Amino acid sequence: MRPAGPDVTIDDDRPATFGDVVKAYVSLTKPRIIELLLVTTAPAMFLAAGGIPKLTLVLVTMVGGMLSAGSANVFNCVLDRDIDEVMRRTRRRPMPRHQVDTWKAVVFGAVLCIVSSLILGLGANWLSAGLALAANAFYVFIYTMLLKRRTSQNIVWGGIAGCFPPLIGWTSVTGAVAWPPIILFLVVFFWTPPHTWALAFRYREDYAAAEVPMLPVVMDAVGVCWRILFYSVLTVATSLGLWPAAHTGWLYPAIAGGTGLVFIWEAIQLLVRARAGLTDAQLKPMRLFHWSNSYLALVFIAAAIDPLVF
């Protein structure tokens, strides 16, 4: 490997192009994670507006939220670069590959944070900007720096950072917090552990090698699966609380209930396979992981569509 410009190095002998530089910096923001956060932001705005919110406000909130989440992810990449270098799943990220200088990544993350705060504060309101900043700080200082390497409950409490988008979306429309976005906040909170622990089964050896105490690393599979089932039930039960709180029609509870039953069924099946003493590969934890993504998206889409129908 040789230097290919002031910011980026690449793995072959050609000089880095502008596209290589852009790709490296974009990769630091973890776009796939941001996509999931945006899925929980826009529907909250539709629910708050009781229909279609102002499209300019949607654009401002989505861009501001995207930049805020990207900023948190950049700081996470910087702080976790030693872990990422050990884990097979993450060793191709820009920091382990030394594609971006550490201090330049920090500056990039800070700029994204400042710009996102200004966009949300000036384009929506300062409450939304403050919530986004709080989520950013929680992810960096509480989850990444304090919890991740110290406790198996890291993702339970650290996952709070990913619960803020519904609050941000709602407050950008209304300027105030209410029970519906709090319920959606709790849905994401209870959803995060089963979603993440299912993925951690798949990469248990990686986490063990990096000495990150994810629950599947420090607890037997049956114990983890019981907890996955517990949080899955809490997720579905909490999601149904939006029905009376937001006075939705029948569409939302029908979709939330139907998809929730599938979510719980997948958690039960995972527990059954764990009690049978199957290996991690035979457990098929990614079935639950992939369905959990679909479940969350469908629940939030239902929350957005319901006020358009009723």
PDB file of C-alpha atoms in Angstrom:
ATOM      1  CA  MET A   1       0.000   0.000   0.000  1.00  0.00           C
ATOM      2  CA  ARG A   2       1.282   3.491  -0.775  1.00  0.00           C
ATOM      3  CA  PRO A   3      -0.001   7.002  -0.158  1.00  0.00           C
ATOM      4  CA  ALA A   4      -2.448   8.210  -2.790  1.00  0.00           C
ATOM      5  CA  GLY A   5      -2.984  11.803  -1.869  1.00  0.00           C
ATOM      6  CA  PRO A   6      -3.247  13.747   1.372  1.00  0.00           C
ATOM      7  CA  ASP A   7      -6.403  12.072   2.658  1.00  0.00           C
ATOM      8  CA  VAL A   8      -6.741   8.606   1.236  1.00  0.00           C
ATOM      9  CA  THR A   9      -4.680   5.519   0.586  1.00  0.00           C
ATOM     10  CA  ILE A  10      -5.787   2.663  -1.610  1.00  0.00           C
ATOM     11  CA  ASP A  11      -4.987  -1.019  -1.907  1.00  0.00           C
ATOM     12  CA  ASP A  12      -3.472  -1.052  -5.383  1.00  0.00           C
ATOM     13  CA  ASP A  13      -0.861   0.910  -7.277  1.00  0.00           C
ATOM     14  CA  ARG A  14      -3.125   3.428  -8.966  1.00  0.00           C
ATOM     15  CA  PRO A  15      -3.487   6.965  -7.543  1.00  0.00           C
ATOM     16  CA  ALA A  16      -6.678   7.733  -5.661  1.00  0.00           C
ATOM     17  CA  THR A  17      -9.332   9.477  -7.687  1.00  0.00           C
ATOM     18  CA  PHE A  18     -11.804  12.051  -6.442  1.00  0.00           C
ATOM     19  CA  GLY A  19     -14.357   9.250  -6.404  1.00  0.00           C
ATOM     20  CA  ASP A  20     -12.139   7.172  -4.100  1.00  0.00           C
ATOM     21  CA  VAL A  21     -11.896  10.047  -1.652  1.00  0.00           C
ATOM     22  CA  VAL A  22     -15.638  10.688  -1.677  1.00  0.00           C
ATOM     23  CA  LYS A  23     -16.393   6.987  -1.264  1.00  0.00           C
ATOM     24  CA  ALA A  24     -14.086   6.717   1.763  1.00  0.00           C
ATOM     25  CA  TYR A  25     -15.633   9.689   3.545  1.00  0.00           C
ATOM     26  CA  VAL A  26     -19.186   8.600   2.735  1.00  0.00           C
ATOM     27  CA  SER A  27     -18.393   5.120   4.024  1.00  0.00           C
ATOM     28  CA  LEU A  28     -17.436   6.623   7.388  1.00  0.00           C
ATOM     29  CA  THR A  29     -21.036   7.782   7.823  1.00  0.00           C
ATOM     30  CA  LYS A  30     -22.372   4.184   7.519  1.00  0.00           C
ATOM     31  CA  PRO A  31     -25.138   4.938   4.981  1.00  0.00           C
ATOM     32  CA  ARG A  32     -26.969   1.641   5.516  1.00  0.00           C
ATOM     33  CA  ILE A  33     -27.512   2.462   9.185  1.00  0.00           C
ATOM     34  CA  ILE A  34     -28.694   5.957   8.278  1.00  0.00           C
ATOM     35  CA  GLU A  35     -31.319   4.469   5.962  1.00  0.00           C
ATOM     36  CA  LEU A  36     -32.899   2.663   8.902  1.00  0.00           C
ATOM     37  CA  LEU A  37     -32.945   5.846  10.984  1.00  0.00           C
ATOM     38  CA  LEU A  38     -34.656   7.791   8.216  1.00  0.00           C
ATOM     39  CA  VAL A  39     -37.339   5.099   7.988  1.00  0.00           C
ATOM     40  CA  THR A  40     -38.338   5.980  11.547  1.00  0.00           C
ATOM     41  CA  THR A  41     -38.189   9.755  11.023  1.00  0.00           C
ATOM     42  CA  ALA A  42     -40.466  10.497   8.063  1.00  0.00           C
ATOM     43  CA  PRO A  43     -43.444   8.387   9.235  1.00  0.00           C
ATOM     44  CA  ALA A  44     -43.461  10.247  12.552  1.00  0.00           C
ATOM     45  CA  MET A  45     -43.799  13.471  10.568  1.00  0.00           C
ATOM     46  CA  PHE A  46     -46.819  12.163   8.647  1.00  0.00           C
ATOM     47  CA  LEU A  47     -48.392  11.005  11.890  1.00  0.00           C
ATOM     48  CA  ALA A  48     -47.745  14.369  13.546  1.00  0.00           C
ATOM     49  CA  ALA A  49     -49.214  16.270  10.604  1.00  0.00           C
ATOM     50  CA  GLY A  50     -52.238  13.991  10.393  1.00  0.00           C
ATOM     51  CA  GLY A  51     -51.498  13.669   6.696  1.00  0.00           C
ATOM     52  CA  ILE A  52     -48.808  14.967   4.373  1.00  0.00           C
ATOM     53  CA  PRO A  53     -46.435  17.452   6.034  1.00  0.00           C
ATOM     54  CA  LYS A  54     -44.771  20.284   4.143  1.00  0.00           C
ATOM     55  CA  LEU A  55     -42.349  18.682   1.730  1.00  0.00           C
ATOM     56  CA  THR A  56     -39.712  21.346   2.405  1.00  0.00           C
ATOM     57  CA  LEU A  57     -39.911  20.512   6.107  1.00  0.00           C
ATOM     58  CA  VAL A  58     -39.588  16.805   5.341  1.00  0.00           C
ATOM     59  CA  LEU A  59     -36.510  17.511   3.214  1.00  0.00           C
ATOM     60  CA  VAL A  60     -34.909  19.699   5.892  1.00  0.00           C
ATOM     61  CA  THR A  61     -35.593  17.169   8.641  1.00  0.00           C
ATOM     62  CA  MET A  62     -34.362  14.208   6.623  1.00  0.00           C
ATOM     63  CA  VAL A  63     -31.178  15.956   5.504  1.00  0.00           C
ATOM     64  CA  GLY A  64     -30.485  17.311   8.970  1.00  0.00           C
ATOM     65  CA  GLY A  65     -31.139  13.926  10.560  1.00  0.00           C
ATOM     66  CA  MET A  66     -28.995  12.168   7.985  1.00  0.00           C
ATOM     67  CA  LEU A  67     -26.042  14.477   8.611  1.00  0.00           C
ATOM     68  CA  SER A  68     -26.429  14.181  12.385  1.00  0.00           C
ATOM     69  CA  ALA A  69     -26.478  10.380  12.249  1.00  0.00           C
ATOM     70  CA  GLY A  70     -23.576  10.449   9.815  1.00  0.00           C
ATOM     71  CA  SER A  71     -21.594  12.592  12.226  1.00  0.00           C
ATOM     72  CA  ALA A  72     -22.157  10.134  15.088  1.00  0.00           C
ATOM     73  CA  ASN A  73     -21.122   7.244  12.860  1.00  0.00           C
ATOM     74  CA  VAL A  74     -17.917   9.018  11.818  1.00  0.00           C
ATOM     75  CA  PHE A  75     -16.918   9.515  15.459  1.00  0.00           C
ATOM     76  CA  ASN A  76     -17.801   5.874  16.130  1.00  0.00           C
ATOM     77  CA  CYS A  77     -15.523   4.756  13.284  1.00  0.00           C
ATOM     78  CA  VAL A  78     -12.674   6.806  14.720  1.00  0.00           C
ATOM     79  CA  LEU A  79     -13.105   5.526  18.283  1.00  0.00           C
ATOM     80  CA  ASP A  80     -13.640   1.902  17.228  1.00  0.00           C
ATOM     81  CA  ARG A  81     -10.912   1.717  14.601  1.00  0.00           C
ATOM     82  CA  ASP A  82      -8.916  -0.787  16.702  1.00  0.00           C
ATOM     83  CA  ILE A  83     -11.947  -3.046  17.093  1.00  0.00           C
ATOM     84  CA  ASP A  84     -12.902  -2.718  13.435  1.00  0.00           C
ATOM     85  CA  GLU A  85      -9.410  -3.798  12.399  1.00  0.00           C
ATOM     86  CA  VAL A  86      -9.840  -7.097  14.284  1.00  0.00           C
ATOM     87  CA  MET A  87     -13.354  -7.983  13.141  1.00  0.00           C
ATOM     88  CA  ARG A  88     -13.817  -9.539   9.713  1.00  0.00           C
ATOM     89  CA  ARG A  89     -17.143  -7.750   9.256  1.00  0.00           C
ATOM     90  CA  THR A  90     -15.618  -4.308   9.715  1.00  0.00           C
ATOM     91  CA  ARG A  91     -11.963  -4.538   8.733  1.00  0.00           C
ATOM     92  CA  ARG A  92     -12.719  -3.141   5.258  1.00  0.00           C
ATOM     93  CA  ARG A  93     -13.975   0.139   6.685  1.00  0.00           C
ATOM     94  CA  PRO A  94     -11.924   3.267   5.882  1.00  0.00           C
ATOM     95  CA  MET A  95     -10.242   3.674   9.277  1.00  0.00           C
ATOM     96  CA  PRO A  96      -8.811   0.116   9.569  1.00  0.00           C
ATOM     97  CA  ARG A  97      -7.599   0.429   5.981  1.00  0.00           C
ATOM     98  CA  HIS A  98      -5.996   3.789   6.798  1.00  0.00           C
ATOM     99  CA  GLN A  99      -7.879   5.452   3.978  1.00  0.00           C
ATOM    100  CA  VAL A 100      -8.652   8.561   6.041  1.00  0.00           C
ATOM    101  CA  ASP A 101      -6.393  10.302   8.539  1.00  0.00           C
ATOM    102  CA  THR A 102      -7.791  10.227  12.082  1.00  0.00           C
ATOM    103  CA  TRP A 103      -7.785  13.970  12.676  1.00  0.00           C
ATOM    104  CA  LYS A 104      -9.404  14.638   9.292  1.00  0.00           C
ATOM    105  CA  ALA A 105     -12.152  12.142  10.126  1.00  0.00           C
ATOM    106  CA  VAL A 106     -12.723  13.963  13.436  1.00  0.00           C
ATOM    107  CA  VAL A 107     -12.977  17.305  11.634  1.00  0.00           C
ATOM    108  CA  PHE A 108     -15.355  15.745   9.103  1.00  0.00           C
ATOM    109  CA  GLY A 109     -17.588  14.423  11.900  1.00  0.00           C
ATOM    110  CA  ALA A 110     -17.571  17.798  13.672  1.00  0.00           C
ATOM    111  CA  VAL A 111     -18.505  19.649  10.471  1.00  0.00           C
ATOM    112  CA  LEU A 112     -21.394  17.268   9.833  1.00  0.00           C
ATOM    113  CA  CYS A 113     -22.599  17.810  13.407  1.00  0.00           C
ATOM    114  CA  ILE A 114     -22.509  21.598  13.122  1.00  0.00           C
ATOM    115  CA  VAL A 115     -24.168  21.672   9.709  1.00  0.00           C
ATOM    116  CA  SER A 116     -26.914  19.259  10.796  1.00  0.00           C
ATOM    117  CA  SER A 117     -27.673  21.383  13.878  1.00  0.00           C
ATOM    118  CA  LEU A 118     -27.935  24.538  11.778  1.00  0.00           C
ATOM    119  CA  ILE A 119     -30.135  22.875   9.163  1.00  0.00           C
ATOM    120  CA  LEU A 120     -32.529  21.479  11.768  1.00  0.00           C
ATOM    121  CA  GLY A 121     -32.485  24.572  13.961  1.00  0.00           C
ATOM    122  CA  LEU A 122     -33.038  27.101  11.192  1.00  0.00           C
ATOM    123  CA  GLY A 123     -35.135  24.908   8.891  1.00  0.00           C
ATOM    124  CA  ALA A 124     -37.340  23.170  11.479  1.00  0.00           C
ATOM    125  CA  ASN A 125     -36.854  24.258  15.106  1.00  0.00           C
ATOM    126  CA  TRP A 126     -34.192  24.219  17.787  1.00  0.00           C
ATOM    127  CA  LEU A 127     -35.940  21.492  19.782  1.00  0.00           C
ATOM    128  CA  SER A 128     -35.439  19.076  16.888  1.00  0.00           C
ATOM    129  CA  ALA A 129     -31.851  20.266  16.532  1.00  0.00           C
ATOM    130  CA  GLY A 130     -31.246  19.715  20.243  1.00  0.00           C
ATOM    131  CA  LEU A 131     -32.701  16.210  20.130  1.00  0.00           C
ATOM    132  CA  ALA A 132     -30.471  15.320  17.176  1.00  0.00           C
ATOM    133  CA  LEU A 133     -27.431  16.679  19.010  1.00  0.00           C
ATOM    134  CA  ALA A 134     -28.401  14.697  22.127  1.00  0.00           C
ATOM    135  CA  ALA A 135     -28.684  11.499  20.079  1.00  0.00           C
ATOM    136  CA  ASN A 136     -25.278  12.162  18.542  1.00  0.00           C
ATOM    137  CA  ALA A 137     -23.660  12.762  21.940  1.00  0.00           C
ATOM    138  CA  PHE A 138     -25.347   9.723  23.486  1.00  0.00           C
ATOM    139  CA  TYR A 139     -24.105   7.437  20.718  1.00  0.00           C
ATOM    140  CA  VAL A 140     -20.553   8.718  20.912  1.00  0.00           C
ATOM    141  CA  PHE A 141     -20.005   9.288  24.630  1.00  0.00           C
ATOM    142  CA  ILE A 142     -22.400   6.822  26.281  1.00  0.00           C
ATOM    143  CA  TYR A 143     -22.555   3.892  23.873  1.00  0.00           C
ATOM    144  CA  THR A 144     -19.215   3.971  22.062  1.00  0.00           C
ATOM    145  CA  MET A 145     -16.949   5.289  24.809  1.00  0.00           C
ATOM    146  CA  LEU A 146     -18.649   4.043  27.991  1.00  0.00           C
ATOM    147  CA  LEU A 147     -20.816   0.981  27.383  1.00  0.00           C
ATOM    148  CA  LYS A 148     -19.727  -0.932  24.298  1.00  0.00           C
ATOM    149  CA  ARG A 149     -16.502  -2.430  25.660  1.00  0.00           C
ATOM    150  CA  ARG A 150     -17.618  -2.738  29.290  1.00  0.00           C
ATOM    151  CA  THR A 151     -21.000  -4.446  29.568  1.00  0.00           C
ATOM    152  CA  SER A 152     -23.191  -6.985  27.819  1.00  0.00           C
ATOM    153  CA  GLN A 153     -26.042  -4.500  28.271  1.00  0.00           C
ATOM    154  CA  ASN A 154     -24.244  -2.177  25.866  1.00  0.00           C
ATOM    155  CA  ILE A 155     -26.818  -2.367  23.123  1.00  0.00           C
ATOM    156  CA  VAL A 156     -29.808  -2.187  25.487  1.00  0.00           C
ATOM    157  CA  TRP A 157     -28.961   1.229  26.896  1.00  0.00           C
ATOM    158  CA  GLY A 158     -26.636   2.371  24.138  1.00  0.00           C
ATOM    159  CA  GLY A 159     -29.419   1.718  21.660  1.00  0.00           C
ATOM    160  CA  ILE A 160     -31.271   4.739  23.047  1.00  0.00           C
ATOM    161  CA  ALA A 161     -29.350   6.887  20.565  1.00  0.00           C
ATOM    162  CA  GLY A 162     -31.141   5.171  17.686  1.00  0.00           C
ATOM    163  CA  CYS A 163     -34.553   5.863  19.232  1.00  0.00           C
ATOM    164  CA  PHE A 164     -34.468   9.642  18.750  1.00  0.00           C
ATOM    165  CA  PRO A 165     -35.524   9.890  15.058  1.00  0.00           C
ATOM    166  CA  PRO A 166     -39.288   9.558  15.774  1.00  0.00           C
ATOM    167  CA  LEU A 167     -38.985  12.349  18.339  1.00  0.00           C
ATOM    168  CA  ILE A 168     -37.024  14.491  15.897  1.00  0.00           C
ATOM    169  CA  GLY A 169     -39.546  13.913  13.116  1.00  0.00           C
ATOM    170  CA  TRP A 170     -42.526  14.649  15.350  1.00  0.00           C
ATOM    171  CA  THR A 171     -41.079  17.786  16.929  1.00  0.00           C
ATOM    172  CA  SER A 172     -40.024  19.191  13.571  1.00  0.00           C
ATOM    173  CA  VAL A 173     -43.735  19.315  12.697  1.00  0.00           C
ATOM    174  CA  THR A 174     -45.303  20.190  16.044  1.00  0.00           C
ATOM    175  CA  GLY A 175     -42.512  21.866  17.997  1.00  0.00           C
ATOM    176  CA  ALA A 176     -43.367  19.765  21.057  1.00  0.00           C
ATOM    177  CA  VAL A 177     -43.061  16.221  22.404  1.00  0.00           C
ATOM    178  CA  ALA A 178     -46.198  14.094  22.864  1.00  0.00           C
ATOM    179  CA  TRP A 179     -47.128  10.505  23.701  1.00  0.00           C
ATOM    180  CA  PRO A 180     -47.222   9.102  20.123  1.00  0.00           C
ATOM    181  CA  PRO A 181     -43.521   9.801  19.396  1.00  0.00           C
ATOM    182  CA  ILE A 182     -42.589   8.592  22.889  1.00  0.00           C
ATOM    183  CA  ILE A 183     -44.315   5.281  22.094  1.00  0.00           C
ATOM    184  CA  LEU A 184     -42.462   5.074  18.779  1.00  0.00           C
ATOM    185  CA  PHE A 185     -39.254   5.865  20.681  1.00  0.00           C
ATOM    186  CA  LEU A 186     -39.978   2.888  22.962  1.00  0.00           C
ATOM    187  CA  VAL A 187     -40.777   0.637  20.007  1.00  0.00           C
ATOM    188  CA  VAL A 188     -37.285   1.227  18.625  1.00  0.00           C
ATOM    189  CA  PHE A 189     -35.811   0.874  22.126  1.00  0.00           C
ATOM    190  CA  PHE A 190     -37.318  -2.596  22.711  1.00  0.00           C
ATOM    191  CA  TRP A 191     -36.702  -3.633  19.075  1.00  0.00           C
ATOM    192  CA  THR A 192     -32.968  -2.892  19.153  1.00  0.00           C
ATOM    193  CA  PRO A 193     -31.788  -5.753  21.456  1.00  0.00           C
ATOM    194  CA  PRO A 194     -33.361  -8.680  19.540  1.00  0.00           C
ATOM    195  CA  HIS A 195     -32.317  -7.125  16.239  1.00  0.00           C
ATOM    196  CA  THR A 196     -28.714  -6.617  17.350  1.00  0.00           C
ATOM    197  CA  TRP A 197     -28.319  -9.853  19.316  1.00  0.00           C
ATOM    198  CA  ALA A 198     -29.477 -11.851  16.301  1.00  0.00           C
ATOM    199  CA  LEU A 199     -26.711 -10.213  14.263  1.00  0.00           C
ATOM    200  CA  ALA A 200     -24.242 -10.782  17.120  1.00  0.00           C
ATOM    201  CA  PHE A 201     -24.894 -14.535  16.893  1.00  0.00           C
ATOM    202  CA  ARG A 202     -23.703 -14.387  13.304  1.00  0.00           C
ATOM    203  CA  TYR A 203     -20.516 -12.547  14.283  1.00  0.00           C
ATOM    204  CA  ARG A 204     -19.968 -13.987  17.758  1.00  0.00           C
ATOM    205  CA  GLU A 205     -16.363 -14.977  17.005  1.00  0.00           C
ATOM    206  CA  ASP A 206     -15.610 -11.497  15.704  1.00  0.00           C
ATOM    207  CA  TYR A 207     -16.905  -9.831  18.859  1.00  0.00           C
ATOM    208  CA  ALA A 208     -15.045 -12.330  21.025  1.00  0.00           C
ATOM    209  CA  ALA A 209     -11.791 -11.679  19.169  1.00  0.00           C
ATOM    210  CA  ALA A 210     -12.267  -7.928  19.614  1.00  0.00           C
ATOM    211  CA  GLU A 211     -13.159  -8.438  23.296  1.00  0.00           C
ATOM    212  CA  VAL A 212     -16.519  -6.737  22.917  1.00  0.00           C
ATOM    213  CA  PRO A 213     -18.926  -8.327  25.462  1.00  0.00           C
ATOM    214  CA  MET A 214     -21.979  -8.624  23.254  1.00  0.00           C
ATOM    215  CA  LEU A 215     -24.554 -10.835  24.953  1.00  0.00           C
ATOM    216  CA  PRO A 216     -24.050 -13.905  22.683  1.00  0.00           C
ATOM    217  CA  VAL A 217     -20.345 -13.781  23.590  1.00  0.00           C
ATOM    218  CA  VAL A 218     -20.860 -13.935  27.354  1.00  0.00           C
ATOM    219  CA  MET A 219     -24.090 -15.964  27.619  1.00  0.00           C
ATOM    220  CA  ASP A 220     -25.246 -19.326  26.275  1.00  0.00           C
ATOM    221  CA  ALA A 221     -27.521 -19.350  23.237  1.00  0.00           C
ATOM    222  CA  VAL A 222     -30.644 -20.405  25.149  1.00  0.00           C
ATOM    223  CA  GLY A 223     -30.285 -17.529  27.593  1.00  0.00           C
ATOM    224  CA  VAL A 224     -29.827 -15.036  24.784  1.00  0.00           C
ATOM    225  CA  CYS A 225     -32.812 -16.375  22.867  1.00  0.00           C
ATOM    226  CA  TRP A 226     -35.069 -16.110  25.911  1.00  0.00           C
ATOM    227  CA  ARG A 227     -34.117 -12.444  26.130  1.00  0.00           C
ATOM    228  CA  ILE A 228     -34.673 -11.980  22.401  1.00  0.00           C
ATOM    229  CA  LEU A 229     -38.177 -13.385  22.814  1.00  0.00           C
ATOM    230  CA  PHE A 230     -38.827 -11.163  25.846  1.00  0.00           C
ATOM    231  CA  TYR A 231     -37.837  -7.981  24.029  1.00  0.00           C
ATOM    232  CA  SER A 232     -39.705  -9.053  20.887  1.00  0.00           C
ATOM    233  CA  VAL A 233     -42.937  -9.387  22.866  1.00  0.00           C
ATOM    234  CA  LEU A 234     -42.314  -5.993  24.511  1.00  0.00           C
ATOM    235  CA  THR A 235     -41.732  -4.452  21.082  1.00  0.00           C
ATOM    236  CA  VAL A 236     -45.009  -5.707  19.655  1.00  0.00           C
ATOM    237  CA  ALA A 237     -47.014  -4.857  22.772  1.00  0.00           C
ATOM    238  CA  THR A 238     -45.592  -1.336  22.824  1.00  0.00           C
ATOM    239  CA  SER A 239     -46.265  -0.817  19.116  1.00  0.00           C
ATOM    240  CA  LEU A 240     -49.966  -1.493  19.695  1.00  0.00           C
ATOM    241  CA  GLY A 241     -50.027   1.304  22.264  1.00  0.00           C
ATOM    242  CA  LEU A 242     -49.825   3.788  19.408  1.00  0.00           C
ATOM    243  CA  TRP A 243     -53.347   2.810  18.371  1.00  0.00           C
ATOM    244  CA  PRO A 244     -55.132   4.534  21.290  1.00  0.00           C
ATOM    245  CA  ALA A 245     -52.429   7.164  21.845  1.00  0.00           C
ATOM    246  CA  ALA A 246     -52.561   8.507  18.271  1.00  0.00           C
ATOM    247  CA  HIS A 247     -56.219   7.560  17.647  1.00  0.00           C
ATOM    248  CA  THR A 248     -55.307   5.673  14.493  1.00  0.00           C
ATOM    249  CA  GLY A 249     -57.749   3.764  12.334  1.00  0.00           C
ATOM    250  CA  TRP A 250     -57.779  -0.005  11.895  1.00  0.00           C
ATOM    251  CA  LEU A 251     -54.924  -0.100   9.352  1.00  0.00           C
ATOM    252  CA  TYR A 252     -52.128   0.572  11.826  1.00  0.00           C
ATOM    253  CA  PRO A 253     -53.076  -2.021  14.487  1.00  0.00           C
ATOM    254  CA  ALA A 254     -53.789  -4.595  11.777  1.00  0.00           C
ATOM    255  CA  ILE A 255     -50.309  -4.222  10.258  1.00  0.00           C
ATOM    256  CA  ALA A 256     -48.516  -3.781  13.594  1.00  0.00           C
ATOM    257  CA  GLY A 257     -50.313  -6.795  15.048  1.00  0.00           C
ATOM    258  CA  GLY A 258     -49.884  -9.030  12.009  1.00  0.00           C
ATOM    259  CA  THR A 259     -46.218  -8.295  11.456  1.00  0.00           C
ATOM    260  CA  GLY A 260     -45.665  -8.442  15.212  1.00  0.00           C
ATOM    261  CA  LEU A 261     -46.976 -11.996  15.373  1.00  0.00           C
ATOM    262  CA  VAL A 262     -44.461 -13.008  12.717  1.00  0.00           C
ATOM    263  CA  PHE A 263     -41.707 -11.256  14.690  1.00  0.00           C
ATOM    264  CA  ILE A 264     -42.631 -13.150  17.861  1.00  0.00           C
ATOM    265  CA  TRP A 265     -42.941 -16.418  15.938  1.00  0.00           C
ATOM    266  CA  GLU A 266     -39.440 -16.011  14.530  1.00  0.00           C
ATOM    267  CA  ALA A 267     -38.130 -15.337  18.052  1.00  0.00           C
ATOM    268  CA  ILE A 268     -39.874 -18.487  19.324  1.00  0.00           C
ATOM    269  CA  GLN A 269     -38.409 -20.571  16.519  1.00  0.00           C
ATOM    270  CA  LEU A 270     -34.945 -19.213  17.281  1.00  0.00           C
ATOM    271  CA  LEU A 271     -35.387 -20.250  20.916  1.00  0.00           C
ATOM    272  CA  VAL A 272     -36.562 -23.723  19.871  1.00  0.00           C
ATOM    273  CA  ARG A 273     -33.461 -24.180  17.718  1.00  0.00           C
ATOM    274  CA  ALA A 274     -31.230 -22.941  20.538  1.00  0.00           C
ATOM    275  CA  ARG A 275     -32.784 -25.386  23.033  1.00  0.00           C
ATOM    276  CA  ALA A 276     -32.114 -28.169  20.545  1.00  0.00           C
ATOM    277  CA  GLY A 277     -28.400 -27.423  20.927  1.00  0.00           C
ATOM    278  CA  LEU A 278     -27.779 -26.378  17.333  1.00  0.00           C
ATOM    279  CA  THR A 279     -24.661 -24.514  16.243  1.00  0.00           C
ATOM    280  CA  ASP A 280     -24.682 -20.788  15.515  1.00  0.00           C
ATOM    281  CA  ALA A 281     -25.023 -21.474  11.778  1.00  0.00           C
ATOM    282  CA  GLN A 282     -27.880 -23.916  12.363  1.00  0.00           C
ATOM    283  CA  LEU A 283     -29.638 -21.404  14.599  1.00  0.00           C
ATOM    284  CA  LYS A 284     -30.251 -19.255  11.498  1.00  0.00           C
ATOM    285  CA  PRO A 285     -30.271 -16.014  13.535  1.00  0.00           C
ATOM    286  CA  MET A 286     -30.187 -13.917  10.374  1.00  0.00           C
ATOM    287  CA  ARG A 287     -33.789 -14.934   9.660  1.00  0.00           C
ATOM    288  CA  LEU A 288     -34.847 -12.967  12.723  1.00  0.00           C
ATOM    289  CA  PHE A 289     -32.421 -10.167  11.926  1.00  0.00           C
ATOM    290  CA  HIS A 290     -33.746  -9.635   8.397  1.00  0.00           C
ATOM    291  CA  TRP A 291     -37.363  -9.927   9.469  1.00  0.00           C
ATOM    292  CA  SER A 292     -36.798  -7.421  12.282  1.00  0.00           C
ATOM    293  CA  ASN A 293     -35.754  -4.869   9.646  1.00  0.00           C
ATOM    294  CA  SER A 294     -38.888  -5.550   7.624  1.00  0.00           C
ATOM    295  CA  TYR A 295     -41.050  -5.459  10.743  1.00  0.00           C
ATOM    296  CA  LEU A 296     -39.826  -2.043  11.855  1.00  0.00           C
ATOM    297  CA  ALA A 297     -40.194  -0.570   8.379  1.00  0.00           C
ATOM    298  CA  LEU A 298     -43.736  -1.921   7.982  1.00  0.00           C
ATOM    299  CA  VAL A 299     -44.853  -0.673  11.395  1.00  0.00           C
ATOM    300  CA  PHE A 300     -43.590   2.841  10.730  1.00  0.00           C
ATOM    301  CA  ILE A 301     -44.956   2.887   7.182  1.00  0.00           C
ATOM    302  CA  ALA A 302     -48.333   1.872   8.599  1.00  0.00           C
ATOM    303  CA  ALA A 303     -48.112   4.765  11.072  1.00  0.00           C
ATOM    304  CA  ALA A 304     -47.476   7.133   8.149  1.00  0.00           C
ATOM    305  CA  ILE A 305     -50.186   5.780   5.874  1.00  0.00           C
ATOM    306  CA  ASP A 306     -52.963   5.442   8.478  1.00  0.00           C
ATOM    307  CA  PRO A 307     -53.688   9.177   8.795  1.00  0.00           C
ATOM    308  CA  LEU A 308     -53.901   9.400   5.006  1.00  0.00           C
ATOM    309  CA  VAL A 309     -56.613   6.740   4.959  1.00  0.00           C
ATOM    310  CA  PHE A 310     -58.661   7.632   8.009  1.00  0.00           C
TER     311      PHE A 310
END
